């Protein structure tokens, strides 16, 4: 088969066969350390998944239509001239839209934008419609941590992907922490790992991915007696007062709040009030239940945490 002209390359890497277009079975090409009986394709994917990356949405504008695609195969190439590279599946619509001279935007997602990532990966992803801003006639995802606009200067054959080298025309970054992708799932940078040291790792990953940071002013209620147990919190900064009839406790950084009422959805049996300015990570009950159903290790880690709570309150 003749490659499309933009994918024409002068030479093939050694050892892949006579032509780069020749089909060669993966196990013949590549040895998996797990042995000849292992699934080479799966081993390859899992090995690549050990490389933690950020997550971007690649965007382009064609006939006033915005197209976006989630991609973690993004890298910096050169500072002078400023060049970046993305790798796009040849089956993706984006692959048919990009060619030399076409601009693409790169929006580096922020840690709370995993829903957007799912959406642009065609994995559903509920939530509000994303907003775009046009820069150099290129759509960029609003609320992302960093933005680049590049114009394709070369494209290369990359097996079942195409590589698009872009000359960077525009850059901008903001404050915040990036969404991470590792081992096939999302992750977050744990700013102060001591906060989470008491949590089983099975809980930690989900909490960091699904949690939303909330800030409370001094004296502001975080939860009230009688309210539904529709979320739990972990204290990231500051202290809170937990007030039950006849009993007041003070909780601080790393402590969980409201996790017991998650079991049946409430009602809450205590007031929790910010004692000075407080930052918490809030995780919705629906996210926790979803994880319990999907992940037995998460479920058993949660049961252990809750069991220790009941022992404490005996
Ligand atoms: C975290 C994540 C990273 C991804 N990275 C890439 C990538 O680098 N290149 C790619 O072609 N597809 C990647 N995908 C898959 C595409 O986002 C997905 O196939 C998308 O549906 C393609 O959209 P399109 O066909 O509308 O262009 C990724 C998906 C996820 C969830």
Coordinates of C-alpha atoms and ligand atoms in Angstrom, one line a residue:
X1 CA 0.0 0.0 0.0
X2 CA 1.3 3.5 -0.9
X3 CA 1.4 5.8 2.1
X4 CA -0.3 9.2 1.7
X5 CA 2.3 11.7 0.6
X6 CA 2.4 13.5 4.0
X7 CA 3.5 10.3 5.7
X8 CA 6.2 9.4 3.2
X9 CA 9.5 8.7 4.9
X10 CA 12.9 8.1 3.4
X11 CA 14.0 5.1 5.5
X12 CA 12.6 2.5 7.8
X13 CA 13.9 1.7 11.2
X14 CA 16.2 -1.4 11.2
X15 CA 14.6 -4.8 11.8
X16 CA 11.0 -4.1 11.2
X17 CA 10.9 -5.7 7.8
X18 CA 11.5 -4.7 4.3
X19 CA 8.9 -2.0 4.3
X20 CA 7.5 0.0 7.1
X21 CA 4.1 -0.8 5.7
X22 CA 4.6 -4.5 6.0
X23 CA 2.5 -6.2 8.7
X24 CA 4.7 -7.9 11.3
X25 CA 3.2 -9.7 14.2
X26 CA 3.9 -7.9 17.5
X27 CA 5.3 -11.0 19.4
X28 CA 7.8 -11.5 16.6
X29 CA 8.9 -7.9 16.8
X30 CA 9.2 -7.5 20.5
X31 CA 10.1 -9.6 23.5
X32 CA 7.9 -9.3 26.6
X33 CA 9.8 -9.9 29.9
X34 CA 6.7 -11.7 31.2
X35 CA 7.5 -14.6 28.8
X36 CA 6.4 -16.0 25.4
X37 CA 2.9 -17.0 26.7
X38 CA 2.0 -13.5 27.8
X39 CA -0.1 -11.2 25.7
X40 CA 2.6 -9.0 24.0
X41 CA 0.1 -6.2 23.1
X42 CA -1.2 -6.0 26.6
X43 CA 2.3 -6.1 28.1
X44 CA 3.3 -3.3 25.7
X45 CA 0.4 -1.1 26.8
X46 CA 0.9 -1.8 30.5
X47 CA 4.6 -1.0 30.2
X48 CA 3.9 2.3 28.4
X49 CA 1.3 3.0 31.1
X50 CA 4.0 3.1 33.7
X51 CA 5.2 6.4 32.2
X52 CA 3.1 9.1 34.0
X53 CA 2.0 12.0 31.8
X54 CA -0.2 15.0 31.9
X55 CA -3.4 15.1 29.8
X56 CA -4.1 17.5 27.0
X57 CA -7.0 18.3 24.7
X58 CA -5.9 18.9 21.1
X59 CA -8.2 21.2 19.3
X60 CA -8.5 22.5 15.7
X61 CA -11.0 24.6 13.8
X62 CA -12.3 23.4 10.5
X63 CA -15.1 25.3 8.6
X64 CA -16.1 27.0 11.9
X65 CA -16.4 23.6 13.5
X66 CA -14.4 22.9 16.7
X67 CA -12.8 19.5 17.0
X68 CA -11.2 18.3 20.2
X69 CA -9.4 15.1 21.1
X70 CA -7.9 14.0 24.4
X71 CA -4.2 13.2 24.1
X72 CA -1.4 12.4 26.5
X73 CA 1.1 11.7 23.6
X74 CA 2.3 15.3 23.7
X75 CA 5.9 16.3 24.1
X76 CA 8.2 19.3 23.8
X77 CA 10.8 19.0 21.0
X78 CA 12.8 22.2 20.6
X79 CA 13.2 25.5 22.4
X80 CA 14.8 27.2 19.4
X81 CA 12.9 27.1 17.1
X82 CA 9.9 26.4 19.4
X83 CA 8.6 22.9 18.4
X84 CA 6.2 20.4 19.9
X85 CA 4.9 17.0 18.8
X86 CA 1.7 15.1 19.2
X87 CA 0.9 11.5 18.2
X88 CA -2.6 10.9 16.8
X89 CA -4.3 7.6 16.1
X90 CA -4.8 7.2 12.4
X91 CA -8.4 6.2 13.1
X92 CA -9.2 9.4 15.0
X93 CA -11.1 12.1 13.2
X94 CA -8.3 14.5 14.2
X95 CA -5.9 12.6 12.0
X96 CA -7.8 13.5 8.9
X97 CA -8.0 17.2 9.9
X98 CA -4.4 17.9 10.6
X99 CA -1.8 18.5 7.8
X100 CA 1.0 20.9 7.1
X101 CA -0.1 24.5 7.6
X102 CA -3.1 23.6 9.8
X103 CA -3.0 24.9 13.4
X104 CA -3.7 22.9 16.5
X105 CA -4.3 24.0 20.0
X106 CA -3.0 22.1 23.1
X107 CA -4.9 22.7 26.4
X108 CA -3.1 21.1 29.3
X109 CA -5.8 20.0 31.7
X110 CA -6.0 21.0 35.3
X111 CA -6.5 18.4 38.0
X112 CA -10.3 18.9 38.2
X113 CA -10.8 18.4 34.5
X114 CA -10.9 14.6 34.2
X115 CA -14.6 14.8 33.0
X116 CA -13.5 17.0 30.1
X117 CA -10.7 14.5 29.3
X118 CA -13.3 11.7 29.2
X119 CA -15.6 13.8 27.1
X120 CA -12.9 14.5 24.4
X121 CA -11.9 10.8 24.5
X122 CA -15.4 9.8 23.5
X123 CA -16.0 8.2 26.9
X124 CA -19.1 10.0 27.8
X125 CA -18.2 12.6 30.4
X126 CA -21.2 14.4 31.8
X127 CA -21.0 17.9 33.1
X128 CA -21.4 21.3 31.4
X129 CA -20.5 22.0 27.8
X130 CA -16.9 23.1 27.7
X131 CA -16.2 26.8 26.7
X132 CA -13.6 27.6 24.1
X133 CA -11.6 30.8 23.4
X134 CA -10.2 31.5 19.9
X135 CA -6.5 32.4 19.8
X136 CA -4.8 32.6 16.4
X137 CA -8.0 31.2 15.0
X138 CA -7.5 28.1 17.1
X139 CA -9.9 26.9 19.9
X140 CA -8.5 26.5 23.4
X141 CA -10.3 24.9 26.3
X142 CA -11.1 27.5 28.9
X143 CA -10.0 26.7 32.5
X144 CA -7.1 24.6 31.4
X145 CA -3.7 25.0 33.1
X146 CA -1.7 25.9 30.0
X147 CA -2.3 26.6 26.4
X148 CA -0.3 26.4 23.2
X149 CA -1.1 27.1 19.6
X150 CA 1.1 25.4 17.0
X151 CA 1.1 25.2 13.2
X152 CA 1.9 21.8 11.7
X153 CA 5.3 22.0 9.9
X154 CA 5.8 18.3 9.3
X155 CA 3.9 15.0 9.8
X156 CA 5.5 11.6 10.1
X157 CA 4.5 8.0 9.8
X158 CA 4.2 6.5 13.3
X159 CA 2.7 3.0 12.8
X160 CA -0.9 3.2 13.6
X161 CA -0.4 6.8 14.7
X162 CA 0.7 9.9 12.9
X163 CA 3.2 12.4 14.4
X164 CA 2.5 16.1 13.9
X165 CA 5.4 18.4 14.6
X166 CA 4.1 21.9 15.3
X167 CA 5.9 25.2 15.3
X168 CA 4.6 27.0 18.4
X169 CA 2.9 30.4 17.8
X170 CA 1.3 31.1 21.2
X171 CA 1.9 30.0 24.8
X172 CA 0.3 30.8 28.1
X173 CA 0.1 29.2 31.5
X174 CA -1.7 29.7 34.8
X175 CA -1.6 28.7 38.4
X176 CA -2.7 25.3 39.5
X177 CA -1.8 21.6 39.4
X178 CA -2.1 19.3 36.4
X179 CA -4.3 16.3 35.8
X180 CA -2.1 13.2 35.6
X181 CA -2.5 10.0 33.6
X182 CA -0.8 6.8 34.8
X183 CA -1.4 3.1 34.5
X184 CA -4.6 3.7 32.5
X185 CA -6.2 6.0 35.1
X186 CA -6.2 9.6 36.2
X187 CA -4.1 10.8 39.1
X188 CA -3.4 14.0 40.9
X189 CA -0.3 15.5 42.4
X190 CA -0.5 15.2 46.1
X191 CA 0.8 18.6 47.2
X192 CA 1.6 17.5 50.8
X193 CA 1.9 13.8 50.9
X194 CA 1.8 13.8 54.7
X195 CA -1.9 14.8 54.5
X196 CA -2.7 11.4 52.9
X197 CA -0.3 9.2 54.8
X198 CA -3.0 7.6 56.9
X199 CA -5.1 6.6 53.9
X200 CA -4.8 3.2 52.2
X201 CA -3.4 3.6 48.7
X202 CA -6.5 2.1 47.2
X203 CA -8.6 4.9 48.6
X204 CA -6.0 7.6 47.9
X205 CA -6.0 7.3 44.1
X206 CA -9.8 7.7 43.8
X207 CA -10.0 10.5 46.4
X208 CA -7.3 12.5 44.6
X209 CA -8.9 12.0 41.2
X210 CA -12.5 12.6 42.1
X211 CA -12.0 15.1 44.9
X212 CA -12.8 18.8 44.4
X213 CA -11.0 21.4 46.5
X214 CA -13.3 23.6 48.6
X215 CA -12.4 26.6 50.8
X216 CA -14.4 27.7 53.9
X217 CA -14.1 30.9 55.9
X218 CA -13.8 31.0 59.7
X219 CA -17.1 29.9 61.3
X220 CA -18.6 28.6 58.0
X221 CA -20.4 25.3 58.3
X222 CA -19.0 22.4 56.3
X223 CA -21.9 20.1 57.2
X224 CA -24.9 20.3 59.5
X225 CA -26.8 17.8 61.7
X226 CA -29.7 16.3 59.7
X227 CA -28.3 17.0 56.2
X228 CA -28.0 14.2 53.7
X229 CA -24.7 12.4 53.6
X230 CA -24.0 13.1 50.0
X231 CA -20.2 13.7 50.3
X232 CA -17.2 13.4 52.5
X233 CA -14.2 15.7 53.0
X234 CA -10.5 15.5 53.8
X235 CA -9.0 18.5 55.5
X236 CA -6.1 19.9 53.5
X237 CA -5.4 23.1 55.4
X238 CA -6.6 24.5 58.7
X239 CA -8.8 23.0 61.5
X240 CA -12.4 22.2 62.0
X241 CA -14.7 21.8 65.0
X242 CA -16.9 18.7 65.1
X243 CA -19.9 19.4 67.3
X244 CA -22.2 16.6 68.5
X245 CA -24.7 17.1 71.4
X246 CA -22.5 17.0 74.5
X247 CA -19.2 16.5 72.6
X248 CA -16.8 18.7 70.6
X249 CA -13.8 17.4 68.8
X250 CA -11.1 19.3 66.8
X251 CA -9.9 17.8 63.5
X252 CA -7.0 18.9 61.4
X253 CA -5.0 18.3 58.3
X254 CA -5.4 14.7 56.9
X255 CA -8.6 14.0 58.9
X256 CA -11.7 12.7 57.1
X257 CA -15.1 14.3 57.7
X258 CA -18.5 12.9 57.0
X259 CA -17.4 9.5 55.8
X260 CA -19.8 7.4 58.0
X261 CA -23.0 9.0 56.7
X262 CA -21.8 8.0 53.2
X263 CA -22.8 4.5 54.0
X264 CA -26.5 5.1 53.8
X265 CA -26.6 8.7 52.6
X266 CA -27.2 10.3 56.0
X267 CA -28.6 12.0 58.0
X268 CA -25.6 13.7 59.5
X269 CA -25.2 13.4 63.3
X270 CA -22.7 16.3 63.8
X271 CA -22.1 19.9 62.8
X272 CA -18.7 20.5 61.4
X273 CA -17.6 24.2 61.4
X274 CA -14.4 25.8 60.0
X275 CA -12.2 26.9 62.8
X276 CA -10.2 29.6 60.9
X277 CA -9.8 29.4 57.1
X278 CA -10.0 25.8 55.9
X279 CA -9.4 24.0 52.7
X280 CA -10.9 20.5 52.1
X281 CA -11.0 18.0 49.3
X282 CA -14.7 17.1 48.8
X283 CA -15.7 13.7 47.3
X284 CA -19.2 13.0 46.2
X285 CA -21.0 10.0 47.6
X286 CA -22.0 9.0 44.0
X287 CA -18.3 8.9 43.1
X288 CA -17.5 6.8 46.2
X289 CA -20.4 4.3 45.4
X290 CA -19.3 4.1 41.8
X291 CA -15.8 3.1 42.9
X292 CA -17.1 0.6 45.5
X293 CA -19.0 -1.1 42.7
X294 CA -16.1 -1.1 40.3
X295 CA -13.2 -1.8 42.6
X296 CA -13.3 -4.5 45.3
X297 CA -9.9 -3.3 46.7
X298 CA -11.3 0.2 47.2
X299 CA -14.4 -1.3 48.9
X300 CA -12.4 -3.3 51.4
X301 CA -10.1 -0.3 52.1
X302 CA -13.2 1.8 52.8
X303 CA -14.7 -0.8 55.1
X304 CA -11.4 -0.9 57.1
X305 CA -11.4 2.9 57.5
X306 CA -15.1 2.9 58.6
X307 CA -14.5 0.0 61.0
X308 CA -11.8 2.0 62.8
X309 CA -14.2 5.0 63.0
X310 CA -16.8 2.8 64.8
X311 CA -14.1 1.5 67.2
X312 CA -13.1 5.1 68.0
X313 CA -16.6 6.1 68.8
X314 CA -17.4 3.1 71.0
Ligands
LIG1 C1 -6.0 10.1 28.9 C2 -6.2 9.8 27.4 C3 -5.1 10.0 26.6 C4 -5.2 9.8 25.2 N1 -4.2 10.0 24.4 C5 -4.3 9.9 23.1 C6 -3.2 10.3 22.2 O1 -2.2 10.7 22.6 N2 -3.4 10.1 20.9 C7 -4.5 9.6 20.3 O2 -4.6 9.5 19.1 N3 -5.6 9.2 21.1 C8 -5.5 9.4 22.5 N4 -6.5 9.1 23.3 C9 -7.8 8.5 22.7 C10 -8.6 9.6 22.0 O3 -8.9 10.7 22.9 C11 -9.9 9.0 21.5 O4 -9.6 8.0 20.6 C12 -10.8 10.0 20.8 O5 -12.1 9.4 20.8 C13 -10.5 10.4 19.4 O6 -11.4 11.4 19.0 P1 -11.8 11.7 17.5 O7 -11.9 10.3 16.7 O8 -13.0 12.4 17.6 O9 -10.7 12.5 16.9 C14 -6.4 9.3 24.7 C15 -7.5 9.1 25.5 C16 -7.4 9.3 26.9 C17 -8.6 9.1 27.8

